[in-house]
């Protein structure tokens, strides 16, 4: 077999050969990796030479200061200079074995039988192991974000990083090298505190490079499927769900998995006497996958025990939904790769929808479909974890959810399934490391009110932020301070502990000390200072702190957002635009950031840019009447009258049944602008006559007048109907405007109301005179009649009524005299 074949086999998880002949050295090495015998690879002749395992102390003098990484980097570089493809492949296998060994120790289990430092010479083995560990964790930092302090055997990950990431350029003969670069960098990302921009860029650049060297789908369908799944999961990890969805769709198409979310009659409870429609996922792997499935389904044999699936043990709920619909097809077993796709889609359902009962119900069917056929240990584990998360908020399932999570934590160290089986689909899932799994268990205990049990977990994991939080929940702030001060006694120069003390005491001096101790590299200190100054409305200082923090690690969405808000407060709109643009680049679905970005553009009179931002904001804030109102104002300003009409309609729908908006259903002034634009046939933003929007506007006005009754609104409607030649309807609106204020209770006590009444009275009288004598069709194609047969009489009576009702209170005033003059005018008609 060729090196190219072996490379893809390492990604595929199988050599796919039935040959009983002699394997080449490269084939044999690849086979060891695939079987999970990583120790043999890491102690092979090539690896021993690389690690100087059998050399004298003089040969490893570079590592005398405990910095094994610097020494090993030199050896890797020297080994790969002008190296043959076979040598590069051997180095790749060593890097993969180290990476997989680390994943085994930190994620999948079972426990490793060796330590990374034992792979080296006796001199390195004699170094202070705590010092080596500290140096290693320091090397695994990125953007000054620290690795988890209790990371198991981090030297294994460092070995993998030195080969697969730092020496990636020296593995140029290998097509799959970028794939392993991304995998190693992504594992490093997942053990550090926060997303790091350097790793983010490296991961996506490597994935893009992988895409240029993919084999054809026909020859390596499974490999291509895994590529799209993994790419989608990386997007999902960085909360780029709009980009993740297309990747999962490509994975489905490549794998030829067919599925749909549908309904089927069934029962959920033991005593249910009638069937109701249940959401189910109907899924089927491709028909020609049988041969592939045979080898993978063997993982479910008795020799490989499945993760423990705890029962409900509930007196009401069935263990699984009982589908009673007779025409429902029998579901066949799915390939593990296809199961991974369904789980990925399930997670994206959560991130792309509001978190409420309907979303949870939509996620359940994907998990149930995977749990029906436990074909792979890790895939089944991930499905159980997702089910545990979904059940954590329901009264009847919350106990099983917590117990299932505990079972998943306990199973990691148990040697019930081979490591090769556990790792085969590991990168096609987003399984948390074991300490995050335990942390999730602690958080579950907190949600159940079992805070002391959670506290014990967090203390054991040395997750001190959570420890402090638990003490505060137990109203033991002083004890939280004692814990942190004890930690500072052993690590007096720890910026993290100083920040924790600052959180407890609320004193900025601790954050400033943390910043000083870190040499201006601990971004968390500046983020905390920025938040402190923002609360004090010290906008300039807040911006200064956030700029320092974001210069170190720019992937903090919330920091950019708060800095943008501070910039808006001091009218620095250029800085605000930069900040909110970065927020939307990190999370394209942050509707509030899009809205704020639009506000900054509006302040700069960049209305088209603001309009586009608001349209994006509405995709994520579709039920926010305030965003729709902003969108309306900008749409009117730039002549987007169709969108303005749509905005009015949406605002009316949202606010119609909300008492707080009783007097703010419609902005009449803006509506008047739109009506006048359409009535006068102005050109819209597309250069087209606005009269083309008249039908939509007419429907809108009908909807508004059904809910709002104000004189000015009726006049606006009258003007619109008059412009459309519907004179009878226009006159009717003028009459409604007049009547709505005629019966106002404050006509004789409030002069402003009286003045308005005079204006509307004269207006309706003029409407009788102007419109009444005209003829209009009674119906389409029918006879015509006068708009108002007794228009002169109606005009006189209208003015006379108001004049007489208000004479006693306002007789002799300027506005009452206007009525007298108008009456004299209409009397002469």
Coordinates of N, CA, C and O in Angstrom, one line a residue, residues 236 259 261 268 279-281 321 339 341-371 382-383 385-394:
X236 N -19.6 25.6 15.0 CA -20.5 25.5 16.1 C -19.8 25.9 17.4 O -20.4 26.6 18.2
X259 N -32.9 11.8 5.7 CA -33.6 11.9 7.0 C -34.6 13.0 6.9 O -34.4 13.9 6.1
X261 N -37.6 15.2 9.6 CA -38.3 15.3 10.9 C -39.8 15.3 10.6 O -40.3 16.2 9.9
X268 N -46.7 8.3 24.9 CA -45.5 8.6 25.8 C -45.7 8.1 27.2 O -44.7 7.9 27.9
X279 N -43.1 13.8 17.4 CA -42.0 14.1 16.5 C -41.1 13.0 16.4 O -40.6 12.4 17.5
X280 N -40.7 12.5 15.2 CA -39.7 11.5 15.0 C -38.8 11.8 13.9 O -39.2 12.6 13.0
X281 N -37.6 11.3 13.9 CA -36.7 11.5 12.8 C -36.6 10.2 12.1 O -36.3 9.1 12.6
X321 N -40.7 6.4 23.4 CA -42.0 6.6 22.8 C -42.5 5.4 22.0 O -41.7 4.8 21.3
X339 N -24.9 8.8 12.4 CA -25.4 9.2 13.7 C -24.7 10.5 14.2 O -25.3 11.3 14.8
X341 N -23.7 12.9 12.4 CA -24.3 14.0 11.6 C -25.6 14.4 12.3 O -25.9 15.6 12.5
X342 N -26.4 13.4 12.7 CA -27.7 13.7 13.4 C -27.5 14.5 14.7 O -28.2 15.4 15.0
X343 N -26.5 14.1 15.4 CA -26.2 14.7 16.7 C -25.7 16.2 16.5 O -26.0 17.1 17.2
X344 N -24.9 16.3 15.4 CA -24.4 17.7 15.1 C -25.6 18.6 14.7 O -25.7 19.8 15.1
X345 N -26.5 18.1 13.9 CA -27.7 18.8 13.6 C -28.5 19.2 14.8 O -29.1 20.3 15.0
X346 N -28.6 18.2 15.7 CA -29.4 18.4 17.0 C -28.8 19.6 17.7 O -29.5 20.4 18.2
X347 N -27.5 19.6 17.9 CA -26.8 20.7 18.6 C -27.1 22.1 18.0 O -27.3 23.1 18.6
X348 N -27.1 22.1 16.6 CA -27.3 23.3 15.9 C -28.8 23.8 16.1 O -29.0 25.0 16.0
X349 N -29.7 22.8 16.2 CA -31.1 23.2 16.5 C -31.1 24.1 17.8 O -31.8 25.1 17.8
X350 N -30.4 23.7 18.8 CA -30.3 24.4 20.0 C -29.8 25.8 19.8 O -30.3 26.8 20.4
X351 N -28.7 25.9 19.1 CA -28.0 27.2 19.0 C -28.7 28.2 18.0 O -28.5 29.4 18.1
X352 N -29.6 27.7 17.2 CA -30.2 28.6 16.2 C -31.7 28.8 16.5 O -32.4 29.4 15.7
X353 N -32.1 28.4 17.7 CA -33.5 28.7 18.1 C -33.6 29.1 19.5 O -32.6 28.9 20.3
X354 N -34.6 29.8 19.9 CA -34.8 30.2 21.3 C -34.8 29.0 22.2 O -35.3 28.0 21.8
X355 N -34.3 29.1 23.4 CA -34.2 28.0 24.3 C -35.5 27.9 25.1 O -35.7 28.5 26.1
X356 N -36.5 27.2 24.6 CA -37.7 26.9 25.3 C -38.2 25.5 24.9 O -37.6 24.8 24.3
X357 N -39.4 25.2 25.4 CA -39.9 23.8 25.3 C -40.0 23.3 23.9 O -39.7 22.2 23.6
X358 N -40.4 24.2 23.0 CA -40.5 23.7 21.6 C -39.2 23.3 21.0 O -39.1 22.3 20.3
X359 N -38.2 24.1 21.3 CA -36.8 23.8 20.8 C -36.4 22.4 21.4 O -35.8 21.6 20.7
X360 N -36.6 22.2 22.7 CA -36.2 20.9 23.3 C -36.9 19.8 22.6 O -36.3 18.7 22.3
X361 N -38.2 19.9 22.4 CA -39.0 18.9 21.7 C -38.5 18.6 20.3 O -38.6 17.5 19.9
X362 N -38.0 19.6 19.7 CA -37.4 19.4 18.3 C -36.1 18.7 18.3 O -35.7 18.0 17.4
X363 N -35.4 18.8 19.4 CA -34.0 18.2 19.5 C -34.2 16.7 19.9 O -33.3 15.9 19.5
X364 N -35.1 16.4 20.7 CA -35.3 15.0 21.2 C -35.3 13.9 20.1 O -34.6 12.9 20.3
X365 N -36.0 14.1 19.0 CA -36.1 13.0 18.0 C -34.7 12.6 17.5 O -34.5 11.4 17.2
X366 N -33.8 13.6 17.3 CA -32.5 13.3 16.8 C -31.7 12.3 17.8 O -31.1 11.3 17.4
X367 N -31.8 12.7 19.0 CA -31.1 11.9 20.1 C -31.7 10.5 20.2 O -31.0 9.5 20.2
X368 N -33.1 10.4 20.1 CA -33.7 9.1 20.2 C -33.3 8.2 19.1 O -33.1 7.0 19.2
X369 N -33.2 8.8 17.9 CA -32.9 8.0 16.7 C -31.5 7.4 16.8 O -31.3 6.3 16.4
X370 N -30.6 8.2 17.4 CA -29.2 7.7 17.6 C -29.2 6.6 18.6 O -28.5 5.6 18.5
X371 N -29.9 6.8 19.7 CA -29.9 5.9 20.8 C -30.5 4.5 20.5 O -30.3 3.5 21.2
X382 N -22.0 10.4 23.5 CA -22.4 11.8 23.1 C -24.0 11.9 23.1 O -24.5 12.9 23.6
X383 N -24.6 10.9 22.6 CA -26.1 10.9 22.5 C -26.7 10.9 23.9 O -27.7 11.6 24.2
X385 N -25.2 12.1 26.6 CA -24.9 13.4 27.2 C -26.0 14.4 26.7 O -26.5 15.2 27.5
X386 N -26.3 14.4 25.4 CA -27.3 15.4 24.9 C -28.6 15.1 25.5 O -29.4 16.0 25.9
X387 N -29.0 13.8 25.7 CA -30.3 13.5 26.3 C -30.3 14.0 27.7 O -31.3 14.5 28.2
X388 N -29.2 13.8 28.4 CA -29.1 14.3 29.8 C -29.3 15.8 29.9 O -30.0 16.3 30.8
X389 N -28.7 16.5 29.0 CA -28.9 18.0 29.0 C -30.4 18.3 28.7 O -30.9 19.3 29.3
X390 N -31.0 17.6 27.8 CA -32.4 17.9 27.4 C -33.3 17.6 28.5 O -34.4 18.3 28.7
X391 N -33.0 16.6 29.3 CA -33.9 16.2 30.4 C -33.7 16.9 31.7 O -34.4 16.7 32.7
X392 N -32.7 17.8 31.7 CA -32.3 18.4 33.0 C -33.3 19.4 33.5 O -33.3 19.8 34.7
X393 N -34.2 19.9 32.7 CA -35.2 20.9 33.1 C -36.6 20.4 33.3 O -37.5 21.2 33.6
X394 N -36.8 19.1 33.2 CA -38.1 18.5 33.3 C -38.2 17.8 34.7 O -37.4 17.0 35.1

